[in-house]
GROMACS .gro file of C-alpha atoms in nm:
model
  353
    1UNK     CA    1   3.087  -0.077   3.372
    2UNK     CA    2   2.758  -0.075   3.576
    3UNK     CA    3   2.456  -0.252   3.550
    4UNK     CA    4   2.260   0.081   3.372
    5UNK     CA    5   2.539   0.134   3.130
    6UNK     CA    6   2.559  -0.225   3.007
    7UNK     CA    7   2.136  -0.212   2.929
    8UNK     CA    8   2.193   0.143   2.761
    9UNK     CA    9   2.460   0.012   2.524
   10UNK     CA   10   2.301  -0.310   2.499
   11UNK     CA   11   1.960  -0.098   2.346
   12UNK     CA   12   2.188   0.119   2.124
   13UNK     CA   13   2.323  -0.201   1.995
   14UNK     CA   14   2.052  -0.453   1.925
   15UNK     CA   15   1.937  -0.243   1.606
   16UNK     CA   16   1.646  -0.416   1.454
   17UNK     CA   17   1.709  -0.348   1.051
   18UNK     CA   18   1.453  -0.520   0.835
   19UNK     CA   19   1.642  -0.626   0.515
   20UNK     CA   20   1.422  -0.890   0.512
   21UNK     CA   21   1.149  -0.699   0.420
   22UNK     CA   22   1.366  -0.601   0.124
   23UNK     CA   23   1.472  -0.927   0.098
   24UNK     CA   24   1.154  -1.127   0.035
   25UNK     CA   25   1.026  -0.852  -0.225
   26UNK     CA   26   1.039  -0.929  -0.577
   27UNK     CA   27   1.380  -0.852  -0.716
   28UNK     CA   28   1.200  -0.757  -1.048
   29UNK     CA   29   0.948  -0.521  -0.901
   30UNK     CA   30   1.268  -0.351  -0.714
   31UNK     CA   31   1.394  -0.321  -1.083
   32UNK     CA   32   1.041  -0.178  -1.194
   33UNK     CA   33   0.995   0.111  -0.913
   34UNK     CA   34   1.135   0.401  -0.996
   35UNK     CA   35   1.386   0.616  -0.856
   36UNK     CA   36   1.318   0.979  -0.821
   37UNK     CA   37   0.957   1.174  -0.861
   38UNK     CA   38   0.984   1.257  -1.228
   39UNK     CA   39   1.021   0.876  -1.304
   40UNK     CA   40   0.685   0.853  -1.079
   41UNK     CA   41   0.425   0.789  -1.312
   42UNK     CA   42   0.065   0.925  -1.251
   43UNK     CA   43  -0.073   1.092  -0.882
   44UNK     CA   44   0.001   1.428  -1.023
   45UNK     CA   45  -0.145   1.643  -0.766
   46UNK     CA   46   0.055   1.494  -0.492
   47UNK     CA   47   0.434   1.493  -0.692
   48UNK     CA   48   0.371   1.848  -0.733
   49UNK     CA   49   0.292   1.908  -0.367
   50UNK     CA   50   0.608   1.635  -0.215
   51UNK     CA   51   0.804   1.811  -0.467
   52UNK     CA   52   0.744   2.166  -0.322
   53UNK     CA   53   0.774   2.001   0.054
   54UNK     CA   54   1.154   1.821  -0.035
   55UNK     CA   55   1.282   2.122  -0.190
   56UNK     CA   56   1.163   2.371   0.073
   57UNK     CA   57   1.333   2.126   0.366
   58UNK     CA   58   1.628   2.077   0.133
   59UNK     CA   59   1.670   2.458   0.139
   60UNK     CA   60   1.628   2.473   0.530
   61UNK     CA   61   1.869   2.220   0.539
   62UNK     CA   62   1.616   2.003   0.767
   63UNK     CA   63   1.441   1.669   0.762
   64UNK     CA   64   1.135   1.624   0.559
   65UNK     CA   65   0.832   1.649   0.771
   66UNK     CA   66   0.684   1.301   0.886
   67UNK     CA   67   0.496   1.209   0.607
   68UNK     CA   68   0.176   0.974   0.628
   69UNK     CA   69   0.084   0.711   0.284
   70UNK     CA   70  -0.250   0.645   0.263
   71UNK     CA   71  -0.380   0.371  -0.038
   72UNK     CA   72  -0.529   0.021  -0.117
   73UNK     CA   73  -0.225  -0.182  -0.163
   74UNK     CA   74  -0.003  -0.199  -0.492
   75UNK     CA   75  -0.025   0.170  -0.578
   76UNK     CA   76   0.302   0.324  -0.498
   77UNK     CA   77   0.350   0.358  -0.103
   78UNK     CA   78   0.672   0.207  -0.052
   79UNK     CA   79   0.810   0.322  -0.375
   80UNK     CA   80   0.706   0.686  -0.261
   81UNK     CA   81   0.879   0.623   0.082
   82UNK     CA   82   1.207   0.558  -0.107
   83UNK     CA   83   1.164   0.820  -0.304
   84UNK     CA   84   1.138   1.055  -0.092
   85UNK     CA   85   1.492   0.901   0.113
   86UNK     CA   86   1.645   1.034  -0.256
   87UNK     CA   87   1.522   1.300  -0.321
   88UNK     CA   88   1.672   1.416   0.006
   89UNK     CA   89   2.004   1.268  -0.017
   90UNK     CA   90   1.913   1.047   0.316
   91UNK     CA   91   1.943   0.677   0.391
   92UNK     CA   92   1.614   0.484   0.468
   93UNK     CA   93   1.522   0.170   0.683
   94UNK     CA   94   1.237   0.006   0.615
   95UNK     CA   95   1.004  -0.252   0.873
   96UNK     CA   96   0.666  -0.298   0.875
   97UNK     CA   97   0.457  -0.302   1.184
   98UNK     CA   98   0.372  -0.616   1.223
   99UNK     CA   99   0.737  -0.698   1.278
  100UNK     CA  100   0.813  -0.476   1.539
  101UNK     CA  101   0.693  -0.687   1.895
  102UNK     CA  102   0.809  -0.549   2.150
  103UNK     CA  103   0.965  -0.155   2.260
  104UNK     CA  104   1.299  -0.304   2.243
  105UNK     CA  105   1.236  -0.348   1.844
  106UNK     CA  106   1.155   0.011   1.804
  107UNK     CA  107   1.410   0.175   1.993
  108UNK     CA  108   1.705  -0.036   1.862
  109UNK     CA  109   1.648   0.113   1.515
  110UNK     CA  110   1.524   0.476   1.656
  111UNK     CA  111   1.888   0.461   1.827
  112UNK     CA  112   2.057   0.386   1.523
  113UNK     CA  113   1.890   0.599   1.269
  114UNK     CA  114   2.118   0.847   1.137
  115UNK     CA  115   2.048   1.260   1.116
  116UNK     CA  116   1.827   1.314   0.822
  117UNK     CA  117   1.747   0.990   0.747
  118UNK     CA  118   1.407   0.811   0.654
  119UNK     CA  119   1.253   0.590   0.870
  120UNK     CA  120   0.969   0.366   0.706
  121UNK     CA  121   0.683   0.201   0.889
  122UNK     CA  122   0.484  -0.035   0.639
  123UNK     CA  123   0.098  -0.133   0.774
  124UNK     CA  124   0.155   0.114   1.063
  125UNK     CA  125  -0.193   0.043   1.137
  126UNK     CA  126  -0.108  -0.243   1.256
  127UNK     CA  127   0.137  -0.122   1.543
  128UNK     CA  128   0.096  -0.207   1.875
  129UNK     CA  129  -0.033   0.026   2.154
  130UNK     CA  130   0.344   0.030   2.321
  131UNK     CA  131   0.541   0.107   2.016
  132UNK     CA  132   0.300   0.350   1.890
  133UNK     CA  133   0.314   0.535   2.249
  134UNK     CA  134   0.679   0.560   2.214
  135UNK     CA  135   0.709   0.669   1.831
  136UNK     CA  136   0.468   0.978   1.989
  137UNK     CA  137   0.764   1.135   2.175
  138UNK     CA  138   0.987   1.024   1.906
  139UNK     CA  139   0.822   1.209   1.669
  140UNK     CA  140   0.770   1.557   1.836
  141UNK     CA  141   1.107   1.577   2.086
  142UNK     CA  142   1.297   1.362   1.868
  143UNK     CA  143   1.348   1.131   2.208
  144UNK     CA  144   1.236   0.812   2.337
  145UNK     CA  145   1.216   0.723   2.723
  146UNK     CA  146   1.342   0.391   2.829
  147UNK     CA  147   1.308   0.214   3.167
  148UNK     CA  148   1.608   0.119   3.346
  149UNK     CA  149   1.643  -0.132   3.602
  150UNK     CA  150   1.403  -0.341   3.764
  151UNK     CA  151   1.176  -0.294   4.108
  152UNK     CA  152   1.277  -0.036   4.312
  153UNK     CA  153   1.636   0.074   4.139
  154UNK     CA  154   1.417   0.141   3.825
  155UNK     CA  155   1.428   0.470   3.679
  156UNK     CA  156   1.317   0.609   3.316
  157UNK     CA  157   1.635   0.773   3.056
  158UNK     CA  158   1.520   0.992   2.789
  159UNK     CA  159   1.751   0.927   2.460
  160UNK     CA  160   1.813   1.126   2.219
  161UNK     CA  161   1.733   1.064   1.890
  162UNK     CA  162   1.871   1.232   1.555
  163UNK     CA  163   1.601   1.431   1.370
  164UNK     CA  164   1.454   1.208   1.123
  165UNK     CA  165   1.162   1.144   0.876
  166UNK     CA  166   0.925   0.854   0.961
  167UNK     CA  167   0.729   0.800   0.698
  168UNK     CA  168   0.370   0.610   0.762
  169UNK     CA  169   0.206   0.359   0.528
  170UNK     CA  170  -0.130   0.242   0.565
  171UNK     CA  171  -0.411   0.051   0.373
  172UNK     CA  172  -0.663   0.135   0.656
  173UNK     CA  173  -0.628   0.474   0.749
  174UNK     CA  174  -0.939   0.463   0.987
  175UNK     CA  175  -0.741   0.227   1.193
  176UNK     CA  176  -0.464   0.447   1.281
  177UNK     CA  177  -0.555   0.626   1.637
  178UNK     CA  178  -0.614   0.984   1.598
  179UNK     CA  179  -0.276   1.066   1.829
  180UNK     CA  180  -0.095   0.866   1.578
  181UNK     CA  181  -0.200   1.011   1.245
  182UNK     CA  182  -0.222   1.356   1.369
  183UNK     CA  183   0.164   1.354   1.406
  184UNK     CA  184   0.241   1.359   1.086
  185UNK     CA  185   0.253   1.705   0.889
  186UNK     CA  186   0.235   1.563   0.570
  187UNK     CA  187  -0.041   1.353   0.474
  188UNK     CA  188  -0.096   1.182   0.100
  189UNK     CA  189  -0.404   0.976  -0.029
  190UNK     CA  190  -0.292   0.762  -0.323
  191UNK     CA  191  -0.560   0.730  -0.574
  192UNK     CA  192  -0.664   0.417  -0.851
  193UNK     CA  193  -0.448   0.515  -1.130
  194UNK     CA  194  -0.654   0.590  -1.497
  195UNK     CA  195  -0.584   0.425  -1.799
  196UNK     CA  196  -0.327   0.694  -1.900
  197UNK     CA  197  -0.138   0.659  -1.644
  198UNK     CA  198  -0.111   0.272  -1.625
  199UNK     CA  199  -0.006   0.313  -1.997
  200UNK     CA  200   0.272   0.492  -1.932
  201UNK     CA  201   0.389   0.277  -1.645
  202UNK     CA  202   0.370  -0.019  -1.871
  203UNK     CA  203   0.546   0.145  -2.167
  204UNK     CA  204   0.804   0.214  -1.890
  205UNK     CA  205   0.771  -0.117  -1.718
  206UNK     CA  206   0.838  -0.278  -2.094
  207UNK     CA  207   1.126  -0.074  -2.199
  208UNK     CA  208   1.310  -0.180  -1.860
  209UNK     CA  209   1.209  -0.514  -1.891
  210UNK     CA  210   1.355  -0.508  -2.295
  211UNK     CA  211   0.950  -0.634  -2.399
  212UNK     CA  212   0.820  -0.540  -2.686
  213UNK     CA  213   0.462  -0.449  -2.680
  214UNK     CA  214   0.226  -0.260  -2.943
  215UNK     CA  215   0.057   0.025  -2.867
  216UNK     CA  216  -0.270  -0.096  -2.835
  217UNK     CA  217  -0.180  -0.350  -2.639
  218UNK     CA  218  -0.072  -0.121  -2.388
  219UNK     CA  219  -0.370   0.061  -2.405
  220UNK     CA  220  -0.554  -0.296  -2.393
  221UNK     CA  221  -0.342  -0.436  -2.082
  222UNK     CA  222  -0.391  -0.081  -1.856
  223UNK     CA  223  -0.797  -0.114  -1.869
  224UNK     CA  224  -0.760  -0.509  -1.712
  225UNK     CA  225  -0.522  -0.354  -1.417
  226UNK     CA  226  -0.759  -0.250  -1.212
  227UNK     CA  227  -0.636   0.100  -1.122
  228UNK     CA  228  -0.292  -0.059  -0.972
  229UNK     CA  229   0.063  -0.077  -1.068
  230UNK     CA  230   0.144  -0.391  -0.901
  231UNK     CA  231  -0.087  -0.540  -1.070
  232UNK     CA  232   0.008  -0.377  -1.400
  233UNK     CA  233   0.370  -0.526  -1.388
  234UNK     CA  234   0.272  -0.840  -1.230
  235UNK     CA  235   0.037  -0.918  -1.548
  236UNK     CA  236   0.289  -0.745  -1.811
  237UNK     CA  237   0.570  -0.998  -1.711
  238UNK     CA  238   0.305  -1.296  -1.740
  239UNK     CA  239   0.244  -1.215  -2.118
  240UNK     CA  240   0.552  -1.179  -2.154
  241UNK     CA  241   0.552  -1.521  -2.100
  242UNK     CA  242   0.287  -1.622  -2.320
  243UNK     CA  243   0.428  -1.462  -2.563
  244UNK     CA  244   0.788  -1.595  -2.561
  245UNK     CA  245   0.623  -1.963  -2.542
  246UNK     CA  246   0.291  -1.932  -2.766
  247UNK     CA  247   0.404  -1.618  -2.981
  248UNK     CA  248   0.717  -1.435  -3.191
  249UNK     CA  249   0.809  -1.232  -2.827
  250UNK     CA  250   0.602  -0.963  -2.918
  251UNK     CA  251   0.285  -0.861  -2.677
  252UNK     CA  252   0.017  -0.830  -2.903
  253UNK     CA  253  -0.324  -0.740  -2.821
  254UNK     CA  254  -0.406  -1.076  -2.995
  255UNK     CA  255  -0.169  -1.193  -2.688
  256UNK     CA  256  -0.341  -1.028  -2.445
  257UNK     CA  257  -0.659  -1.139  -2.491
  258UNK     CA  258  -0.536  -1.499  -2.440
  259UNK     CA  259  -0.318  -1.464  -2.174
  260UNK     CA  260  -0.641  -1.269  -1.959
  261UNK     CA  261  -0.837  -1.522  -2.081
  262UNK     CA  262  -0.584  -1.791  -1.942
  263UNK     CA  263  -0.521  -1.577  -1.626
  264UNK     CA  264  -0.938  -1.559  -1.570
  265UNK     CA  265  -0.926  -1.181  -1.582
  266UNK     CA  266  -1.191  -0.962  -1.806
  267UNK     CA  267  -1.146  -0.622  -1.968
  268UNK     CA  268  -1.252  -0.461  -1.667
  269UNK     CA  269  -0.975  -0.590  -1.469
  270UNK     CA  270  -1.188  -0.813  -1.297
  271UNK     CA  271  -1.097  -1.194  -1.164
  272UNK     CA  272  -1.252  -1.502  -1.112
  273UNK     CA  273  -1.278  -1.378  -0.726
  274UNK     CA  274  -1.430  -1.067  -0.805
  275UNK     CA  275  -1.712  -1.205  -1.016
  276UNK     CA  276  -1.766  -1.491  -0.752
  277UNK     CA  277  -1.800  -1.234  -0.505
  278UNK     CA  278  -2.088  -1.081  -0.680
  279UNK     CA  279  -2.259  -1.374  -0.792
  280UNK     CA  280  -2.238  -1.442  -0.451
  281UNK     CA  281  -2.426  -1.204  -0.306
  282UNK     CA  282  -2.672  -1.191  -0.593
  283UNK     CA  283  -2.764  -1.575  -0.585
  284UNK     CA  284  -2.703  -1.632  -0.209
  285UNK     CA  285  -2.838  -1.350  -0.022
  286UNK     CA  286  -3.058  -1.175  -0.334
  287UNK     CA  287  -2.795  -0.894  -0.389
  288UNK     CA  288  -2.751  -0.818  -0.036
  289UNK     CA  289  -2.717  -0.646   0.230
  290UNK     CA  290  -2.452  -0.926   0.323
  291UNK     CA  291  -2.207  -0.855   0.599
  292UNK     CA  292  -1.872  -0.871   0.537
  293UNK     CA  293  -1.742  -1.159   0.784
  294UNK     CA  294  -2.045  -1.424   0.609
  295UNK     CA  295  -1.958  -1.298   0.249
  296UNK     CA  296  -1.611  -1.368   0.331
  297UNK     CA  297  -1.700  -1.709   0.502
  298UNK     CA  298  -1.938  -1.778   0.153
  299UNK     CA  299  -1.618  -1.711  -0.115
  300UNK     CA  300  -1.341  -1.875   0.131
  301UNK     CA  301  -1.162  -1.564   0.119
  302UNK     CA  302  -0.998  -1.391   0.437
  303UNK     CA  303  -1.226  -1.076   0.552
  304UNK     CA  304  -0.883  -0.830   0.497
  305UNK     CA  305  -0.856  -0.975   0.166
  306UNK     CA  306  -1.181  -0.927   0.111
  307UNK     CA  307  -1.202  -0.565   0.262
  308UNK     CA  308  -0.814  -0.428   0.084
  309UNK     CA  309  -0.846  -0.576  -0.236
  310UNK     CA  310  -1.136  -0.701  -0.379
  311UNK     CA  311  -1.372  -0.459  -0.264
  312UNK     CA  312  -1.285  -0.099  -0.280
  313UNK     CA  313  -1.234  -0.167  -0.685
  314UNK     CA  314  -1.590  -0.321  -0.683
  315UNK     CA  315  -1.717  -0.013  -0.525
  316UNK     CA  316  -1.535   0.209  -0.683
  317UNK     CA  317  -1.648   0.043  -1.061
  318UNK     CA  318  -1.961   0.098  -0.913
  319UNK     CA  319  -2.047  -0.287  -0.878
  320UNK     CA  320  -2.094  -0.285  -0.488
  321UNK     CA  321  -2.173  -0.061  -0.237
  322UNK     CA  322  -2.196  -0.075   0.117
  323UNK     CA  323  -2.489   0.012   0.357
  324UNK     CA  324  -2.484   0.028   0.736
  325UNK     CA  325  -2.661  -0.333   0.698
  326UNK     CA  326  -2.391  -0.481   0.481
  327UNK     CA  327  -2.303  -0.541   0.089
  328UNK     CA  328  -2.488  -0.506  -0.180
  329UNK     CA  329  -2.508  -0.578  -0.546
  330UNK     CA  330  -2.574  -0.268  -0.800
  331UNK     CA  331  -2.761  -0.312  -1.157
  332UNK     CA  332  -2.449  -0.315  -1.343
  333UNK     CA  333  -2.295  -0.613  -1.131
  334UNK     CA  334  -2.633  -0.815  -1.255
  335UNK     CA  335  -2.552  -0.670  -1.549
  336UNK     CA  336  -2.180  -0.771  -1.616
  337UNK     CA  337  -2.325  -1.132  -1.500
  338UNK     CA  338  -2.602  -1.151  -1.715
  339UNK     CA  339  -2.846  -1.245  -1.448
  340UNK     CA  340  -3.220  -1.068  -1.432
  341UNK     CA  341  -3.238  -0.824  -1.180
  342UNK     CA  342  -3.553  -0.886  -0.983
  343UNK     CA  343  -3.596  -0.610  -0.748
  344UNK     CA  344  -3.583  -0.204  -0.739
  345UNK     CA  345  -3.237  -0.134  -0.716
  346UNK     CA  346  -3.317   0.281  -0.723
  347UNK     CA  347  -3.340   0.233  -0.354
  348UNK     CA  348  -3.056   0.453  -0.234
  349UNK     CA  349  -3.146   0.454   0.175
  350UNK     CA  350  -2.883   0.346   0.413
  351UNK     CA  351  -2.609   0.361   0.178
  352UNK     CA  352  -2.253   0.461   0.289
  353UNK     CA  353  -2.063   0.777   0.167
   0.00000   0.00000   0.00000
C-alpha cells in the first residue's frame, strides 16, 4: 500500500467522537431533556416551524437542512439538536468547538458520519479559522479537501462526504463570520422562557424526578428561574433537598422560600452576583457607563461570564442597559437595592438597541 493510501485510511480512521462531552454532562439533566418536540416545553413559534421543516425533509426523504441555535446558555440548544436527530430517525455526534484543534479533528468525524445523520457543533463560535474553512465546502458539496503528501509530491483529494445535518449552537451569534452563519438554511433564536412555560417544565421536571411539589410552588419556583430551564431543574432538585432533610418531602412554597433564601436567590431570579453587579456600578462608578472588562475586574467575575449570563437577564429585566460608553444602572436597579437615585436617569442618549 503506498504512502497516499496509508494517510487516506489513516484520516478515515482517526474519527474524533466526543462522548466525553456526553460524558461529563449531568446524568440527571440527560434524564430531564426531553425526547421528541411535543415533550419540548415552551418556544412555540419555533416547534411549529422545525416541525413543518422535519416533516417536509422526512417526506423528500432528505437530510434536514443545516440548522443554526442561537440563545444565552441553559435554554434548550443541545436538547433541540437531539431532537431534531429523532425526529428524523438519524444518529447524532456531538463536539463542541473548542475541542476540535486541528483539520485532522474535523475531518475524522466528517469521514465517519453516516447518510442522514446529525452532526452537532456546540459554541461554534468558537471554531477556528481552519476548521470553519473546511466545514464551508462540507456544508454546500457535501466534500472536504485534504492535502496529501508533503513538499513537492503534495497534492489536494476531495472526499466525499454523506449528506448530513450539522447543526450550529451558539451563545454569541455576532461572533460567527458571516460565511459561516449564512450556510445554514435554518436559523432559530431561543428566547427567555415566561413563567408558564417554566411551570410546565417543572411540573414535568417533578413528575420524572417522582417530587412532589404544590402548585403554587411551582408557580413560586418558575418566577426565581430567570427565564432558563437549566436553571429551573438545577434549583428544583436543590429543594428537593431541603425538603427531604428540613421538611415531610414535599416542596412547599414555605420550602421554597427557604431554600432561595439559603441559595441567595430573590423572587426575581436574581443572585448574590447579580445584585453585586449592580451595586457595583451604582456605588463604584455612580451607575455607570462602566465598561465591561473593569466591571468584570470590580466583581472578580470572568468578562464571558459576565457578558452570557449575568447580563442579558439584567437587561432584559430592565435593570441594565448598555450604551456605546459602557454599563449602566436603570431606576429600578436603585430601586430593587434600595439606594437613592441621585441623578436624571430619563437620559436615553447613546443607548444600545
Amino acid at each position: 500500500m503506498d504512502t497516499h493510501q496509508t494517510e487516506l485510511n489513516d484520516l478515515i480512521q482517526s474519527s474524533v467522537v466526543s462522548t466525553s462531552f456526553q460524558q461529563e454532562a449531568d446524568k440527571q439533566e440527560n434524564i430531564l431533556r426531553p425526547k421528541m418536540l411535543k415533550d419540548f416545553q415552551g418556544q412555540q413559534r419555533l416547534k411549529d416551524n422545525l416541525a413543518v421543516f422535519i416533516q417536509a425533509a422526512r417526506e423528500r426523504k432528505e437530510p434536514l437542512d443545516h440548522t443554526f441555535l442561537i440563545g444565552p446558555p441553559g435554554l434548550g440548544k443541545t436538547t433541540l439538536a437531539s431532537i431534531i436527530a429523532n425526529e428524523m430517525g438519524a444518529e447524532i455526534r456531538m463536539t463542541s468547538a473548542p475541542a476540535l484543534d486541528k483539520p485532522k479533528d474535523l475531518a475524522g468525524i466528517l469521514t465517519n458520519v453516516t447518510e442522514g445523520s446529525v452532526f452537532f457543533i456546540d459554541e461554534i463560535h468558537r471554531l477556528k479559522p481552519a476548521l470553519e474553512e473546511m466545514l464551508y465546502i462540507a456544508m454546500e458539496d457535501f466534500e472536504i479537501d485534504w492535502v496529501i503528501g508533503q513538499g513537492p509530491a503534495a497534492r489536494t483529494m476531495r472526499i466525499p462526504l454523506p449528506k448530513f445535518t450539522l447543526v450550529g449552537a451558539t451563545t454569541k451569534a455576532g461572533s460567527v463570520s458571516s460565511p459561516l452563519s449564512s450556510r445554514f438554511g435554518i436559523t432559530c433564536h431561543i428566547d427567555f422562557y415566561n413563567e408558564a412555560e417554566l411551570a410546565s417544565i417543572i411540573h414535568r421536571s417533578a413528575e420524572i424526578m417522582a417530587v412532589h411539589i404544590d402548585k403554587d410552588a411551582i408557580a413560586h419556583l418558575a418566577r426565581c428561574s430567570r427565564g432558563t430551564p437549566r436553571i429551573a431543574n438545577r434549583l428544583l432538585r436543590r429543594l428537593r433537598d431541603f425538603a427531604s432533610v428540613i421538611g415531610d418531602g414535599n416542596v412547599t412554597i414555605p420550602i421554597v422560600d427557604h431554600g432561595m433564601e439559603r441559595l441567595g436567590i430573590d423572587t426575581n431570579g436574581l443572585e448574590t452576583q447579580d445584585r453585586n453587579i449592580l451595586r457595583t456600578i451604582i456605588e463604584f462608578y455612580d451607575g455607570g457607563p462602566v465598561g465591561a472588562e473593569t466591571l468584570s475586574i470590580s466583581v472578580g467575575e470572568a468578562i464571558e461570564s459576565l457578558e452570557d449570563f449575568y447580563e442579558p437577564y439584567l437587561i432584559q429585566k430592565g435593570y441594565l442597559k448598555r450604551t456605546p460608553r459602557g454599563r449602566m444602572t436603570t431606576k429600578k436597579a436603585y430601586d430593587l437595592l434600595g439606594i437613592p437615585c441621585k441623578r436624571n436617569m430619563d437620559d436615553n442618549q447613546g443607548i444600545l438597541f
